């Protein structure tokens, strides 16, 4: 995968160039990045490519944590309750 495919608008690249960027700003940029990907794009390989490209040069950058968190699988959904959870049959 090349950078143009992994980061079509260059949003992640630019985030690493912003001095003093906060975690919240990185999350916002990440959301813009995710929404700019084509529908059929595989995000896992793109995220790994972006981390391999930028993380080593900026190990303390907050975008590293955002990209790494995006690679982890979400935990299994748990029932949160509701009427059906309260009514016994």
Coordinates of N, CA, C and O in Angstrom, one line a residue:
X1 N 0.8 -1.2 0.0 CA 0.0 0.0 0.0 C 0.9 1.2 0.0 O 1.9 1.3 0.7
X2 N 0.5 2.2 -0.8 CA 1.3 3.5 -0.8 C 0.6 4.5 0.0 O -0.5 4.4 0.4
X3 N 1.3 5.6 0.3 CA 0.8 6.7 1.1 C -0.4 7.4 0.5 O -1.3 7.8 1.2
X4 N -0.4 7.5 -0.8 CA -1.6 8.2 -1.5 C -2.9 7.4 -1.2 O -3.9 8.0 -1.1
X5 N -2.8 6.1 -1.2 CA -3.9 5.2 -0.9 C -4.3 5.3 0.5 O -5.5 5.3 0.9
X6 N -3.3 5.2 1.4 CA -3.5 5.2 2.8 C -4.0 6.5 3.4 O -4.7 6.6 4.4
X7 N -3.6 7.6 2.8 CA -3.9 8.9 3.3 C -4.2 9.8 2.1 O -3.4 10.7 1.7
X8 N -5.4 9.6 1.4 CA -5.7 10.3 0.2 C -5.7 11.8 0.2 O -5.3 12.5 -0.7
X9 N -6.1 12.4 1.3 CA -6.1 13.9 1.5 C -4.8 14.4 2.2 O -4.7 15.6 2.3
X10 N -4.0 13.5 2.7 CA -2.8 14.0 3.4 C -3.1 14.5 4.8 O -2.3 15.2 5.4
X11 N -4.2 14.1 5.3 CA -4.6 14.6 6.7 C -3.7 14.1 7.8 O -3.3 14.8 8.7
X12 N -3.4 12.8 7.7 CA -2.5 12.2 8.8 C -1.1 12.8 8.6 O -0.5 13.2 9.6
X13 N -0.6 13.0 7.4 CA 0.7 13.6 7.2 C 0.8 15.0 7.8 O 1.7 15.3 8.5
X14 N -0.3 15.8 7.5 CA -0.3 17.1 8.0 C -0.4 17.2 9.6 O 0.1 18.1 10.2
X15 N -1.1 16.2 10.1 CA -1.2 16.2 11.6 C 0.1 16.0 12.3 O 0.4 16.6 13.3
X16 N 1.0 15.3 11.7 CA 2.3 15.1 12.2 C 3.2 16.3 12.1 O 4.2 16.5 12.8
X17 N 2.8 17.2 11.2 CA 3.6 18.5 11.0 C 3.1 19.6 11.9 O 3.8 20.6 12.0
X18 N 2.0 19.4 12.6 CA 1.4 20.5 13.5 C 2.1 20.4 14.8 O 2.0 19.4 15.5
X19 N 2.8 21.5 15.2 CA 3.5 21.5 16.5 C 2.5 21.8 17.6 O 1.6 22.6 17.4
X20 N 2.6 21.0 18.7 CA 1.7 21.2 19.8 C 0.3 20.7 19.6 O -0.6 21.1 20.4
X21 N 0.1 19.9 18.7 CA -1.3 19.3 18.4 C -1.7 18.5 19.6 O -0.9 17.8 20.3
X22 N -3.0 18.6 20.0 CA -3.5 17.9 21.1 C -4.2 16.5 20.7 O -4.4 16.3 19.5
X23 N -4.4 15.7 21.7 CA -5.1 14.4 21.5 C -6.5 14.6 20.9 O -6.8 13.9 19.9
X24 N -7.2 15.6 21.3 CA -8.5 15.8 20.8 C -8.5 16.3 19.3 O -9.3 15.9 18.5
X25 N -7.5 17.1 19.0 CA -7.4 17.5 17.6 C -7.0 16.3 16.7 O -7.4 16.2 15.6
X26 N -6.1 15.4 17.3 CA -5.8 14.2 16.5 C -7.0 13.3 16.3 O -7.1 12.8 15.2
X27 N -7.8 13.2 17.2 CA -9.0 12.4 17.1 C -9.9 13.0 16.0 O -10.5 12.3 15.2
X28 N -10.1 14.3 16.0 CA -10.9 15.0 15.0 C -10.3 14.8 13.6 O -11.1 14.5 12.7
X29 N -9.0 14.9 13.5 CA -8.4 14.7 12.2 C -8.5 13.2 11.7 O -8.8 13.0 10.6
X30 N -8.4 12.3 12.7 CA -8.6 10.9 12.4 C -10.0 10.7 11.8 O -10.2 9.9 10.9
X31 N -11.0 11.3 12.5 CA -12.4 11.1 12.0 C -12.5 11.6 10.6 O -13.1 10.9 9.7
X32 N -11.9 12.8 10.3 CA -12.0 13.3 8.9 C -11.3 12.3 8.0 O -11.8 12.1 6.8
X33 N -10.2 11.8 8.4 CA -9.4 10.8 7.6 C -10.3 9.6 7.3 O -10.4 9.1 6.1
X34 N -10.9 9.0 8.3 CA -11.7 7.8 8.1 C -12.9 8.1 7.2 O -13.2 7.2 6.4
X35 N -13.5 9.2 7.3 CA -14.6 9.6 6.4 C -14.2 9.8 5.0 O -15.0 9.7 4.1
X36 N -12.9 10.2 4.8 CA -12.4 10.5 3.4 C -12.0 9.2 2.7 O -11.7 9.3 1.5
X37 N -11.9 8.1 3.4 CA -11.5 6.9 2.7 C -12.6 6.3 1.8 O -13.8 6.5 2.1
X38 N -12.3 5.7 0.7 CA -13.3 5.1 -0.1 C -14.0 4.0 0.7 O -13.5 3.4 1.6
X39 N -15.2 3.7 0.3 CA -16.1 2.8 1.1 C -15.4 1.4 1.1 O -15.5 0.7 2.1
X40 N -14.8 1.0 0.0 CA -14.2 -0.4 0.0 C -12.8 -0.5 0.5 O -12.1 -1.5 0.4
X41 N -12.3 0.6 1.0 CA -10.9 0.6 1.5 C -10.7 -0.2 2.8 O -11.6 -0.2 3.6
X42 N -9.6 -0.9 2.9 CA -9.3 -1.7 4.1 C -8.5 -0.8 5.0 O -7.4 -0.3 4.7
X43 N -9.1 -0.5 6.2 CA -8.5 0.5 7.1 C -7.3 -0.1 7.8 O -6.3 0.6 8.1
X44 N -7.3 -1.4 8.1 CA -6.2 -2.0 8.9 C -4.9 -1.9 8.2 O -3.9 -1.3 8.8
X45 N -4.7 -2.3 6.9 CA -3.5 -2.1 6.2 C -3.1 -0.6 6.1 O -1.9 -0.2 6.2
X46 N -4.0 0.3 5.9 CA -3.8 1.7 5.8 C -3.2 2.2 7.1 O -2.2 3.0 7.2
X47 N -3.8 1.8 8.2 CA -3.4 2.3 9.5 C -2.0 1.8 9.8 O -1.1 2.5 10.3
X48 N -1.7 0.5 9.5 CA -0.4 0.0 9.8 C 0.7 0.7 8.9 O 1.8 1.0 9.4
X49 N 0.3 1.0 7.7 CA 1.3 1.7 6.8 C 1.5 3.2 7.3 O 2.7 3.6 7.3
X50 N 0.5 3.8 7.8 CA 0.7 5.2 8.3 C 1.6 5.1 9.6 O 2.4 6.0 9.8
X51 N 1.3 4.2 10.5 CA 2.1 4.1 11.7 C 3.6 3.8 11.3 O 4.5 4.4 11.9
X52 N 3.8 2.9 10.4 CA 5.2 2.5 10.0 C 5.9 3.7 9.3 O 7.1 3.9 9.5
X53 N 5.1 4.6 8.7 CA 5.7 5.7 8.0 C 6.0 6.9 9.0 O 7.1 7.5 8.9
X54 N 5.1 7.2 9.9 CA 5.3 8.4 10.7 C 5.6 8.1 12.2 O 6.2 9.0 12.8
X55 N 5.3 7.0 12.8 CA 5.5 6.9 14.2 C 6.9 6.8 14.7 O 7.2 7.4 15.7
X56 N 7.8 6.2 13.9 CA 9.2 6.1 14.3 C 9.8 7.5 14.4 O 10.7 7.8 15.3
X57 N 9.5 8.4 13.5 CA 10.1 9.7 13.5 C 9.5 10.6 14.6 O 10.1 11.6 15.0
X58 N 8.3 10.3 15.1 CA 7.7 11.1 16.1 C 7.1 10.2 17.2 O 5.9 10.1 17.3
X59 N 7.9 9.5 18.0 CA 7.4 8.5 18.9 C 6.4 9.1 20.0 O 5.6 8.3 20.5
X60 N 6.5 10.4 20.3 CA 5.7 10.9 21.4 C 4.4 11.6 20.8 O 3.7 12.3 21.6
X61 N 4.2 11.6 19.5 CA 3.1 12.3 18.9 C 1.8 11.7 19.3 O 1.6 10.5 19.3
X62 N 0.8 12.5 19.6 CA -0.5 11.9 20.1 C -1.2 11.1 19.0 O -2.1 10.3 19.3
X63 N -0.9 11.4 17.7 CA -1.6 10.7 16.6 C -1.2 9.2 16.7 O -2.0 8.3 16.2
X64 N 0.0 8.9 17.2 CA 0.4 7.5 17.3 C -0.7 6.7 18.1 O -1.1 5.6 17.7
X65 N -1.0 7.2 19.2 CA -2.0 6.5 20.1 C -3.4 6.4 19.4 O -4.0 5.4 19.6
X66 N -3.8 7.4 18.7 CA -5.1 7.4 18.0 C -5.1 6.3 16.9 O -6.0 5.5 16.8
X67 N -4.0 6.2 16.1 CA -3.9 5.2 15.1 C -3.8 3.8 15.7 O -4.4 2.9 15.2
X68 N -3.0 3.6 16.8 CA -2.9 2.3 17.4 C -4.3 1.9 18.0 O -4.6 0.7 17.9
X69 N -5.0 2.8 18.6 CA -6.3 2.5 19.2 C -7.3 2.1 18.1 O -8.1 1.2 18.3
X70 N -7.1 2.7 16.9 CA -8.0 2.3 15.8 C -7.7 0.9 15.3 O -8.6 0.2 14.7
X71 N -6.5 0.4 15.5 CA -6.2 -1.0 15.1 C -6.7 -2.0 16.0 O -6.9 -3.2 15.6
X72 N -7.0 -1.7 17.3 CA -7.5 -2.7 18.2 C -9.0 -2.9 18.0 O -9.8 -2.0 17.7
X73 N -9.4 -4.2 18.1 CA -10.8 -4.6 17.8 C -11.6 -4.1 19.0 O -11.2 -4.1 20.1
X74 N -12.8 -3.6 18.7 CA -13.7 -3.2 19.8 C -14.1 -4.4 20.6 O -14.2 -5.5 20.1
X75 N -14.4 -4.1 21.9 CA -14.8 -5.2 22.8 C -16.2 -5.6 22.4 O -17.0 -4.9 21.7
X76 N -16.6 -6.8 22.8 CA -17.9 -7.3 22.4 C -19.0 -6.5 23.0 O -18.9 -6.0 24.2
X77 N -20.0 -6.3 22.3 CA -21.2 -5.5 22.8 C -21.8 -6.2 23.9 O -22.0 -7.4 23.9
X78 N -22.2 -5.4 24.9 CA -22.9 -6.0 26.0 C -24.3 -5.4 26.1 O -24.5 -4.3 25.7
X79 N -25.2 -6.2 26.6 CA -26.6 -5.7 26.7 C -26.6 -4.6 27.7 O -26.0 -4.7 28.8
X80 N -27.3 -3.5 27.4 CA -27.3 -2.4 28.2 C -28.6 -2.2 29.0 O -28.8 -1.3 29.7
X81 N -29.5 -3.1 28.8 CA -30.8 -3.1 29.5 C -31.9 -2.7 28.7 O -32.0 -3.0 27.5
X82 N -32.9 -2.0 29.2 CA -34.1 -1.7 28.5 C -35.3 -2.5 29.0 O -35.1 -3.3 29.9
X83 N -36.4 -2.3 28.4 CA -37.6 -2.9 28.8 C -37.5 -4.5 28.8 O -37.8 -5.2 29.7
X84 N -37.0 -5.0 27.7 CA -36.9 -6.4 27.5 C -36.0 -7.0 28.6 O -36.2 -8.2 29.0
X85 N -35.0 -6.3 29.0 CA -34.1 -6.8 30.1 C -34.7 -6.8 31.4 O -34.3 -7.6 32.3
X86 N -35.7 -6.0 31.6 CA -36.4 -6.0 33.0 C -37.6 -6.9 33.1 O -38.0 -7.3 34.2
X87 N -38.2 -7.2 32.0 CA -39.4 -8.1 32.0 C -39.0 -9.5 31.9 O -38.3 -9.9 31.0
X88 N -39.4 -10.3 32.9 CA -39.1 -11.7 32.9 C -40.3 -12.5 32.3 O -41.5 -12.2 32.5
X89 N -40.0 -13.5 31.5 CA -41.0 -14.2 30.8 C -41.2 -15.6 31.5 O -40.4 -16.2 32.0

